[in-house]
Coordinates of N, CA and C in Angstrom, one line a residue:
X198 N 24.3 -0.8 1.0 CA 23.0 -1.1 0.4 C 22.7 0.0 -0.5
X199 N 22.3 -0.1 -1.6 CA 22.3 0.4 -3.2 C 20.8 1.8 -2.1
X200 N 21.2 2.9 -2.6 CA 20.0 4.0 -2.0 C 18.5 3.5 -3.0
X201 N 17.4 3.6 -2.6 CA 16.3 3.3 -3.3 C 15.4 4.8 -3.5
X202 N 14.3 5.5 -4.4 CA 14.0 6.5 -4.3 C 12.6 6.1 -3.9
X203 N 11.9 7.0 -3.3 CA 10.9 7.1 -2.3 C 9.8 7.3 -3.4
X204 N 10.1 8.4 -4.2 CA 9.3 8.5 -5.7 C 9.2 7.7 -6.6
X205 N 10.2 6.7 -7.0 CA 10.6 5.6 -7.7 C 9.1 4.1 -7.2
X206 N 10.0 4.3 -6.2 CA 8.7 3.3 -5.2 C 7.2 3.4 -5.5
X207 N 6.9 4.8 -5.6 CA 5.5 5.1 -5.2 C 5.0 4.6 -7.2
X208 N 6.0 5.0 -8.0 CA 5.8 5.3 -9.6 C 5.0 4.1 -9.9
X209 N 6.5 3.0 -9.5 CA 6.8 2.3 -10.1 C 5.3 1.1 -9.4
X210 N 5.0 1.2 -8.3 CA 3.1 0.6 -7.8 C 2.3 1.3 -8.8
X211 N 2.2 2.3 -8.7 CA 0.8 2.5 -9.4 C 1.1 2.6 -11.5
X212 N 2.5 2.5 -12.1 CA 2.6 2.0 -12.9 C 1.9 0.8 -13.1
X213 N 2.5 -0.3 -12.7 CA 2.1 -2.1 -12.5 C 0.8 -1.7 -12.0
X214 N 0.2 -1.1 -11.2 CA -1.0 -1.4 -11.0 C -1.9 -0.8 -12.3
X215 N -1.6 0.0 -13.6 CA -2.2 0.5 -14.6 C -1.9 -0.7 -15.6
X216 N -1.2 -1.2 -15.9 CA -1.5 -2.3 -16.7 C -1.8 -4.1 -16.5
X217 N -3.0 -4.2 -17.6 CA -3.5 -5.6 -17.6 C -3.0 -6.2 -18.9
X218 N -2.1 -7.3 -18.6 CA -2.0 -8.5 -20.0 C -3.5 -9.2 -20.4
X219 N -3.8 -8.8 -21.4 CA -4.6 -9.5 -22.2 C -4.2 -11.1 -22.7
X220 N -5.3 -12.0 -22.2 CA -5.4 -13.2 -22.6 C -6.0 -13.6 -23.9
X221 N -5.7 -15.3 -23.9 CA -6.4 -15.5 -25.5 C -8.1 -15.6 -25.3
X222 N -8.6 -15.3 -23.8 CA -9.6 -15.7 -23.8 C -10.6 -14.1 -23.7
X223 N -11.8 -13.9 -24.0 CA -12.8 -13.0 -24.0 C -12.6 -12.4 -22.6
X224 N -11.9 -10.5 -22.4 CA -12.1 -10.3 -21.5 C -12.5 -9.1 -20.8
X225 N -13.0 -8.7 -19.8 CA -13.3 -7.8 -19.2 C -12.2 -6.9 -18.6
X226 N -12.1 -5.8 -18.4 CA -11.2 -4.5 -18.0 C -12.2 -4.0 -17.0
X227 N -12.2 -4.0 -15.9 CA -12.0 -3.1 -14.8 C -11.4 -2.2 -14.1
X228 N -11.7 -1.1 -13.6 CA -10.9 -0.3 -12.3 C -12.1 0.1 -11.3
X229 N -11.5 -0.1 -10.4 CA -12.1 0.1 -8.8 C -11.2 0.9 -8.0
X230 N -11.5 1.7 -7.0 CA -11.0 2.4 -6.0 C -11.5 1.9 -4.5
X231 N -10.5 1.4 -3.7 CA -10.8 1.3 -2.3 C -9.5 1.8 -1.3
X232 N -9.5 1.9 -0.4 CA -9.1 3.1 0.6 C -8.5 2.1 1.9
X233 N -7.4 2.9 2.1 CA -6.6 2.6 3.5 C -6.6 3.4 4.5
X234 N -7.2 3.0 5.7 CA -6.4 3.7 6.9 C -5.3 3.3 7.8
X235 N -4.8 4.5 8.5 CA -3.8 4.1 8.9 C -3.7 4.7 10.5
X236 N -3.6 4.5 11.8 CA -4.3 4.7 13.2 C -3.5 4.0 14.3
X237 N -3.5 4.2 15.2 CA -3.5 5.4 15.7 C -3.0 6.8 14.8
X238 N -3.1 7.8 15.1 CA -3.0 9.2 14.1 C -1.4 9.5 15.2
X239 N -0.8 9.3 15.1 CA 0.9 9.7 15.9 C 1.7 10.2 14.8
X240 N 2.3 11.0 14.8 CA 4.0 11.2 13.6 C 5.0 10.4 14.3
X241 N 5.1 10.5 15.7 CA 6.0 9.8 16.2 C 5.8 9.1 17.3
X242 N 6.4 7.6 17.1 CA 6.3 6.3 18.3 C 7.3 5.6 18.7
X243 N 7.2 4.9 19.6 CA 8.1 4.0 20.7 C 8.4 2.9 19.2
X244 N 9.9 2.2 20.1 CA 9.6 0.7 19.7 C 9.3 -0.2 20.1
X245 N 8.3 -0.8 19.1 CA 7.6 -1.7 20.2 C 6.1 -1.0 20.3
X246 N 5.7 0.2 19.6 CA 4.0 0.4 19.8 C 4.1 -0.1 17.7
X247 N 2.3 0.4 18.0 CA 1.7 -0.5 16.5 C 0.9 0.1 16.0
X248 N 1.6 0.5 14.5 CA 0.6 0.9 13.7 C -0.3 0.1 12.6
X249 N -1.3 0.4 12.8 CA -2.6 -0.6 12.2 C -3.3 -0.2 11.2
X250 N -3.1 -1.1 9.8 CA -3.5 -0.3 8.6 C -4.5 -1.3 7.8
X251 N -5.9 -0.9 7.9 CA -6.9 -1.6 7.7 C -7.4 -1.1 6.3
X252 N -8.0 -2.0 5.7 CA -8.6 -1.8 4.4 C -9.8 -2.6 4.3
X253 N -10.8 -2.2 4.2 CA -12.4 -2.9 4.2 C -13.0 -2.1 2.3
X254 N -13.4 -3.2 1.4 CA -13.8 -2.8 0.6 C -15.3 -3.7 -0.2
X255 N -16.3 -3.1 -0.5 CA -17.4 -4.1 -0.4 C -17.0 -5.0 -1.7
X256 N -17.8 -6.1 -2.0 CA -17.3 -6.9 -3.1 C -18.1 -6.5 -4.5
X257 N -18.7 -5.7 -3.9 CA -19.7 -4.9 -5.3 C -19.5 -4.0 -5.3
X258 N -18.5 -3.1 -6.7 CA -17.3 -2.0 -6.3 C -18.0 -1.9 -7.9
X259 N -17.8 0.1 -7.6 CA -18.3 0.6 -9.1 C -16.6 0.9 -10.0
X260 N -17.4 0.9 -11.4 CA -16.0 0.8 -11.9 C -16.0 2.1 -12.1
X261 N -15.0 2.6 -11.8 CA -14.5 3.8 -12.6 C -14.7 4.5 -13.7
X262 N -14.2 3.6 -14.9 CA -14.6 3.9 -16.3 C -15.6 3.9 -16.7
X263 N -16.8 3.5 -16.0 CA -18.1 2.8 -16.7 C -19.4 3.7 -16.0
X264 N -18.9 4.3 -14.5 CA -19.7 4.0 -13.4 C -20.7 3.2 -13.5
X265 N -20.8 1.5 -13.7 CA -21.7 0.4 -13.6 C -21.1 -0.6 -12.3
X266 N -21.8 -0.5 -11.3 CA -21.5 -1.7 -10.3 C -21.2 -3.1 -10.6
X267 N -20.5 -3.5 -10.5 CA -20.0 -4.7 -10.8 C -20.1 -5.8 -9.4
X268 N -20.7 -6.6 -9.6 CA -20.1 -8.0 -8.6 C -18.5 -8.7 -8.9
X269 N -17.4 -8.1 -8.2 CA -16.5 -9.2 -8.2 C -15.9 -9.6 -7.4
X270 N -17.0 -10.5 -6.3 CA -17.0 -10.9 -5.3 C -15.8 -12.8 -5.9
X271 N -15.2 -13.3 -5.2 CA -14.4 -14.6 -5.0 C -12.9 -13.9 -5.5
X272 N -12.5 -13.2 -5.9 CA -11.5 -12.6 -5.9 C -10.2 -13.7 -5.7
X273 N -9.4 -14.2 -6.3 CA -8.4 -15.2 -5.9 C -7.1 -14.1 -5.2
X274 N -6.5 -12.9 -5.8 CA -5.6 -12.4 -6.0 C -5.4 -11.0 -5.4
X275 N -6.3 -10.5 -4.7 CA -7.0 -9.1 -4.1 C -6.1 -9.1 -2.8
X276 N -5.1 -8.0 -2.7 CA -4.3 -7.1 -1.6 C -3.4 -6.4 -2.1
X277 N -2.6 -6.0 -1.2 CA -2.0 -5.1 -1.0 C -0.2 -5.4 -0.8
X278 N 0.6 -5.0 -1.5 CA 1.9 -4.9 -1.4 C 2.7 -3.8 -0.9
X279 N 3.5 -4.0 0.7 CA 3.7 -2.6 1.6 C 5.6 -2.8 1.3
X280 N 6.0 -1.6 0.9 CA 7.2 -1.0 0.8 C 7.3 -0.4 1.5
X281 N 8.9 -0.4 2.8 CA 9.1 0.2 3.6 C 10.4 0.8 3.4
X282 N 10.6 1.8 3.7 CA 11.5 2.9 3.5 C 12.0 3.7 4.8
X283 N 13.4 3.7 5.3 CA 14.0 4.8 6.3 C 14.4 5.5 5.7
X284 N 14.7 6.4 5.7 CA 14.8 7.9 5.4 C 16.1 8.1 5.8
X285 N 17.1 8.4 5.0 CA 18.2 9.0 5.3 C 19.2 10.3 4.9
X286 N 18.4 10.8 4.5 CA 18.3 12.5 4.3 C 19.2 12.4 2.5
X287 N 18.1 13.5 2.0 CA 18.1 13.6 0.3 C 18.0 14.8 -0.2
X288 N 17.6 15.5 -1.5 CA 18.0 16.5 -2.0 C 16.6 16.7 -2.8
X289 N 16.7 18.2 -3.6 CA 15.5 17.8 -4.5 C 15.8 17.0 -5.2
X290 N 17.0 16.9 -6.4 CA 17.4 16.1 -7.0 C 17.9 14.9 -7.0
X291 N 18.5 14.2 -5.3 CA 18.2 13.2 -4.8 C 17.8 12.3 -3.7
X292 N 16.6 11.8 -3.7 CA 16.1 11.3 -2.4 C 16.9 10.5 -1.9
X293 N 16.6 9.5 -1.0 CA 17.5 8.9 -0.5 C 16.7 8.0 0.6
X294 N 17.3 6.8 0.8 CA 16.8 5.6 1.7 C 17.0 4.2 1.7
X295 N 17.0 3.7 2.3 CA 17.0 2.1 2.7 C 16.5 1.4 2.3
X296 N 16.4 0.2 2.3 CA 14.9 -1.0 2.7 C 14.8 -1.1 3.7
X297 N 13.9 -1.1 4.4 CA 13.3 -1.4 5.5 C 12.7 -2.2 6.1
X298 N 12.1 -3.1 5.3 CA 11.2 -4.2 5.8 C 11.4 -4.8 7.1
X299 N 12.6 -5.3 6.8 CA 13.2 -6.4 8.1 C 13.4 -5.4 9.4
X300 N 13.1 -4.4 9.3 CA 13.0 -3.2 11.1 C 11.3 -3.1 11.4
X301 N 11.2 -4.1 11.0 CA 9.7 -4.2 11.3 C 8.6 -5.6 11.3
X302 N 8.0 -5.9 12.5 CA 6.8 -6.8 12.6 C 6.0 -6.5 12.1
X303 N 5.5 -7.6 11.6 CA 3.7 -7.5 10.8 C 2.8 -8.8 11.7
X304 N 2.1 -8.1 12.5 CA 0.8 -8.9 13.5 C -0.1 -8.6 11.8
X305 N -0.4 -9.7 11.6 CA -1.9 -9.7 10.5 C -3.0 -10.4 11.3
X306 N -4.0 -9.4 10.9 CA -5.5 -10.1 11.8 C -6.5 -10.3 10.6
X307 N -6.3 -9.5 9.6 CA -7.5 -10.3 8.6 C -6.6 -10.2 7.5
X308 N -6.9 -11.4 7.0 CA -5.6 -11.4 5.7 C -4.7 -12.7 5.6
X309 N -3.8 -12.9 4.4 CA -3.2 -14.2 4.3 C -1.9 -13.2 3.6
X310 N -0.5 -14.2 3.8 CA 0.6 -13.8 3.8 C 1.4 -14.5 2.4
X311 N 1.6 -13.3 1.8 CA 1.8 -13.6 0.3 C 3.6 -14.0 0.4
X312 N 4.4 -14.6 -0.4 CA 5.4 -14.4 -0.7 C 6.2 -13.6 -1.3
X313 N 7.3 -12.8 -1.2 CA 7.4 -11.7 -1.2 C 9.0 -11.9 -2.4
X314 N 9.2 -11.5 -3.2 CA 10.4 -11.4 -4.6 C 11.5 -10.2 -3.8
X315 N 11.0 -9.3 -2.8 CA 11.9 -8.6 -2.7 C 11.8 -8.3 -1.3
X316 N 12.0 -9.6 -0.2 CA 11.9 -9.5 1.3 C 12.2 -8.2 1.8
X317 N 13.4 -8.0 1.8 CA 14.3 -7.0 2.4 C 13.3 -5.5 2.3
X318 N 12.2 -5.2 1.1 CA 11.9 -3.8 0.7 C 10.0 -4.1 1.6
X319 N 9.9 -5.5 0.5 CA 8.4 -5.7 0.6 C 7.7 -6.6 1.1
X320 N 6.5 -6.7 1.9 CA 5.6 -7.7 2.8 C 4.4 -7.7 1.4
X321 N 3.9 -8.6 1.4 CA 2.9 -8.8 0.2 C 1.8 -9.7 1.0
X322 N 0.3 -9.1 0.7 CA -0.6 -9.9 1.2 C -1.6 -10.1 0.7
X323 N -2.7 -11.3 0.5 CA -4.3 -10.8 -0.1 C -5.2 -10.8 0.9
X324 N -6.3 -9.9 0.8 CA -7.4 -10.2 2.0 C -8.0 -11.4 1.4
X325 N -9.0 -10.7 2.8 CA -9.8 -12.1 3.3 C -11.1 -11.5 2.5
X326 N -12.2 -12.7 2.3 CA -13.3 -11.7 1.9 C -14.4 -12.6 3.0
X327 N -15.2 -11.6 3.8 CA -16.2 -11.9 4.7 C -18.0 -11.1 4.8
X328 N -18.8 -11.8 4.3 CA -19.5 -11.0 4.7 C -20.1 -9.4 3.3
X329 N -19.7 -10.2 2.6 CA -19.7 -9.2 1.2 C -18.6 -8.3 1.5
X330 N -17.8 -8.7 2.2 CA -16.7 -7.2 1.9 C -15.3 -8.1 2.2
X331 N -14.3 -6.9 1.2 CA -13.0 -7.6 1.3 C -12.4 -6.7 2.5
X332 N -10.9 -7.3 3.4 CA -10.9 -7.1 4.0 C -9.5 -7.7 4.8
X333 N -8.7 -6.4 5.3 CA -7.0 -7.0 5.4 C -6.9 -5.9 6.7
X334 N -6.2 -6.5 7.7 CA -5.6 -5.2 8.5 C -4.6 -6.3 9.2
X335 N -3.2 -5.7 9.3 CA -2.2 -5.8 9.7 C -1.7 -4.7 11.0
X336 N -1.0 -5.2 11.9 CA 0.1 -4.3 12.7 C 1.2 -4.3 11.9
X337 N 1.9 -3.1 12.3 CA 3.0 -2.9 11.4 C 4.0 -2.3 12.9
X338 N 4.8 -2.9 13.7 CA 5.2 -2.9 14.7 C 7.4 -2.3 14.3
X339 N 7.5 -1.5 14.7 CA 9.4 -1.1 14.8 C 9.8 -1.6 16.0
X340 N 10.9 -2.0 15.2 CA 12.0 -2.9 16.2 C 13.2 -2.0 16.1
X341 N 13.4 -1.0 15.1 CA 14.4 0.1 15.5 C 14.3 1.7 15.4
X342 N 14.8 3.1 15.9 CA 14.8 4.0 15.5 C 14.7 5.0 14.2
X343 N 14.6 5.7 13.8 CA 14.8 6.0 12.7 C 13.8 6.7 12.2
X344 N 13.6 7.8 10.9 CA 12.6 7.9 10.0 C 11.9 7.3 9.1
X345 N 10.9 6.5 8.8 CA 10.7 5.8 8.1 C 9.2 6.4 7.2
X346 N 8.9 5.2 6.1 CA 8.0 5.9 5.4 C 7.2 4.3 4.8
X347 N 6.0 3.6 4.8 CA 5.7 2.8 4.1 C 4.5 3.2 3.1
X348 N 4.3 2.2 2.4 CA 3.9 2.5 0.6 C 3.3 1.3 0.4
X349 N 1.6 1.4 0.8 CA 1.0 0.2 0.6 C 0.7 0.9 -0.5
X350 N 0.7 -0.3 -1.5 CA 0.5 -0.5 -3.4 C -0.8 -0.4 -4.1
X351 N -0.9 -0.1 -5.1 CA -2.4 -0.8 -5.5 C -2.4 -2.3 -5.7
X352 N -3.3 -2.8 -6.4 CA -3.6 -3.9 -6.8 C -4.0 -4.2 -8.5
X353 N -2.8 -4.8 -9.0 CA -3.3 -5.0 -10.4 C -3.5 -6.6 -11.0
X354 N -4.6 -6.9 -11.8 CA -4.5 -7.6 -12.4 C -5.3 -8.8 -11.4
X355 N -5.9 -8.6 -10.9 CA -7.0 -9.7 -9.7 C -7.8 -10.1 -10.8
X356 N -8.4 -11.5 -10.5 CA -8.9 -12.0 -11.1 C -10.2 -12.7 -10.1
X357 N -11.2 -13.4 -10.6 CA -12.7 -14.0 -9.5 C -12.1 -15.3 -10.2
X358 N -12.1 -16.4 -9.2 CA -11.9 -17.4 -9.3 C -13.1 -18.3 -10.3
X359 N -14.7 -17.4 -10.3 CA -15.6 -17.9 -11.4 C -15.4 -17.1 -12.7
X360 N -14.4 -16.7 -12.8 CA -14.5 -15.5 -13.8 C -12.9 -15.3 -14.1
X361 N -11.7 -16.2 -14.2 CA -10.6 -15.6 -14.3 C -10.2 -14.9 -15.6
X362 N -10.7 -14.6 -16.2 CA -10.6 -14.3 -17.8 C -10.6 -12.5 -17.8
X363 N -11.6 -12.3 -16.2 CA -11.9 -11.1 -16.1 C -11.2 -10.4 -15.0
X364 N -10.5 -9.3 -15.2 CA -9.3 -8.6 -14.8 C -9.8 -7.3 -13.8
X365 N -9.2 -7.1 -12.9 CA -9.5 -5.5 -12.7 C -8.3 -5.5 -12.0
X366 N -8.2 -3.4 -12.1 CA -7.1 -3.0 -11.5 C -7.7 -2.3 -10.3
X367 N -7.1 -2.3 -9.1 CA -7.5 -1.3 -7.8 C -6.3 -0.3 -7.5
X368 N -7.3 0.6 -7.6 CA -6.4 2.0 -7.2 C -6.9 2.1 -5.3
X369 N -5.3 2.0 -4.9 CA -5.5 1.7 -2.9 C -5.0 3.0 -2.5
X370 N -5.6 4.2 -1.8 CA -5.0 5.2 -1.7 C -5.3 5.5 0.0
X371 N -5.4 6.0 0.3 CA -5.0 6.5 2.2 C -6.4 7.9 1.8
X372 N -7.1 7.5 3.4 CA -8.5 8.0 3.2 C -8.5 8.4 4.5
X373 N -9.2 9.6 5.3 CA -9.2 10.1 6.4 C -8.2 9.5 7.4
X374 N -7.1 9.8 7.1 CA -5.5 9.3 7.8 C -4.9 10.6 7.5
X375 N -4.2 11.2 8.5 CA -2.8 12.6 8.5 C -1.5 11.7 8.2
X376 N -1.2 11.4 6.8 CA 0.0 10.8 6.3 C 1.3 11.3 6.9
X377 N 1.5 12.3 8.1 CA 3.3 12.7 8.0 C 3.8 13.2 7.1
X378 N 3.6 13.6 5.7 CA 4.4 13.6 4.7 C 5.4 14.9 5.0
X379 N 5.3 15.7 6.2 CA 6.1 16.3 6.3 C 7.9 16.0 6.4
X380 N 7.7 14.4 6.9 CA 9.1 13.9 7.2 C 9.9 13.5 6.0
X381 N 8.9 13.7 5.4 CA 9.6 13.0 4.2 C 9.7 14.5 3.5
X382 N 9.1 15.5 3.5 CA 9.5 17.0 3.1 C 10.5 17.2 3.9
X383 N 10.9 17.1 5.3 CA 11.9 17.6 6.1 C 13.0 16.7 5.2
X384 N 12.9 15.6 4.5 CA 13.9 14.3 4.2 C 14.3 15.1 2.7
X385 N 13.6 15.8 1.9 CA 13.9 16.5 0.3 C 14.1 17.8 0.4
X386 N 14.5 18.6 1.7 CA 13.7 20.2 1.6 C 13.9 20.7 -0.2
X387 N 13.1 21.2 -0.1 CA 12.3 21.9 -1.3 C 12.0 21.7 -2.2
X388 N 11.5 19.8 -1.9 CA 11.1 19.2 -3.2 C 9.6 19.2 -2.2
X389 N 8.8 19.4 -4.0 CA 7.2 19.3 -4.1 C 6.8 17.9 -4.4
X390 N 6.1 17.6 -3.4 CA 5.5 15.8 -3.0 C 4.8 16.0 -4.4
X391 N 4.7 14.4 -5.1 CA 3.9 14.5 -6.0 C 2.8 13.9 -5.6
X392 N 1.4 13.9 -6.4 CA 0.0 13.3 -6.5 C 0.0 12.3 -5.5
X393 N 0.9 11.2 -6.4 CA 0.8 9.7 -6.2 C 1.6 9.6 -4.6
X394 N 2.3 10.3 -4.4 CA 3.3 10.4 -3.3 C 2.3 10.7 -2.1
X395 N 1.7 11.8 -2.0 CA 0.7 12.2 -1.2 C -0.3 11.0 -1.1
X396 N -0.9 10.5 -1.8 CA -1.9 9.8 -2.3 C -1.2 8.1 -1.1
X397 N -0.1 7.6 -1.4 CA 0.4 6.3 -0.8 C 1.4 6.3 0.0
X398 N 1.6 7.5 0.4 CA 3.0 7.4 1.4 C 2.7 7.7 3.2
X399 N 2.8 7.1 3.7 CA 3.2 6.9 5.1 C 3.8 7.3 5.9
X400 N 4.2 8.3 6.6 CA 5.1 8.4 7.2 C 5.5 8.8 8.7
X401 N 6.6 8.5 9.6 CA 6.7 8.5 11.1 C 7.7 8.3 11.3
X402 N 8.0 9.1 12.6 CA 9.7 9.0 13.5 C 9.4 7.5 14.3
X403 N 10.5 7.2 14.6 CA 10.5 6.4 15.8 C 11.8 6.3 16.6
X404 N 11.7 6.8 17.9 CA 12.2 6.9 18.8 C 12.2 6.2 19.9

């Protein structure tokens, strides 16, 4: 299996999540920021225990560019795409890893299950929206040993089902969670994690 880069991964989401195709029709540009955690707080777990990565975000989200609150509550297209990665020891110059998806269960409790272009790497999902707020949490359960590392995505290009004309991008980053990123330093020694890397990466033994 072809090695995949851990940096490549992280680029190449918040790339796609920075650009919107413009339609023929009149339209709006958004960015919003909403936040992942990830809990129990462990670096390393059994197989067979469960990590639980919730995202709650209200549906009246300020934009970034503007700071003006926006309503864009009906959302057709709103979640998150999780890239999983085992770790199989890398260099500064080259990282190194797997796909991983399939070494792993996904229990979803709020949320709908997207179809996925690249099974073997990625699980793809949209939340739910309840209550003025959007809203996804998943288990993310190992069925084998190993280092691993996942990479939930931003979100680009969502649309309001009264409103599809009008676009926004979400920037999804990891919010009062201790990410691991050591394993994945132990995985490059003497490579410097970048922004984005710190910002979306995941990481845990399992034993």
């Amino acid at each position: 299996m072809k090695p995949i880069l851990f940096f490549l991964l992280i680029a190449c989401v918040s790339i796609y999540a920075s650009c919107s195709k413009r339609f023929d029709c009149s339209q709006n540009i958004h960015s919003f920021e909403a936040f992942y955690k990830a809990y129990p707080d462990k670096d390393s777990l059994q197989i067979g225990d469960t990590i639980w990565l919730e995202l709650n975000a209200p549906t009246q989200l300020k934009d970034v560019a503007t700071g003006q609150l926006v309503d864009f509550s009906g959302a057709v297209n709103f979640g998150p795409s999780i890239r999983y990665l085992e770790f199989t020891g890398g260099s500064i110059q080259m990282p190194s890893g797997i796909p991983a998806a399939n070494s792993f269960e996904n229990i979803l409790i709020r949320g709908t299950t997207i179809q996925s272009d690249k099974p073997d790497q990625v699980r793809s999902f949209d939340c739910i929206e309840e209550n003025n707020m959007y809203r996804f949490k998943v288990g993310i359960v190992p069925k084998k040993k190993g280092i691993f590392a996942i990479a939930p995505g931003d979100a680009a290009g969502v649309y309001r089902k009264v409103s599809p004309c009008d676009k926004a991008g979400f920037k999804l980053t990891f919010i009062d969670t201790d990410q691991h990123l050591y394993w994945y330093q132990n995985d490059r020694p003497g490579y410097q994690i970048s922004d984005s890397e710190k910002s979306h990466g995941y990481c845990f033994k399992v034993y």
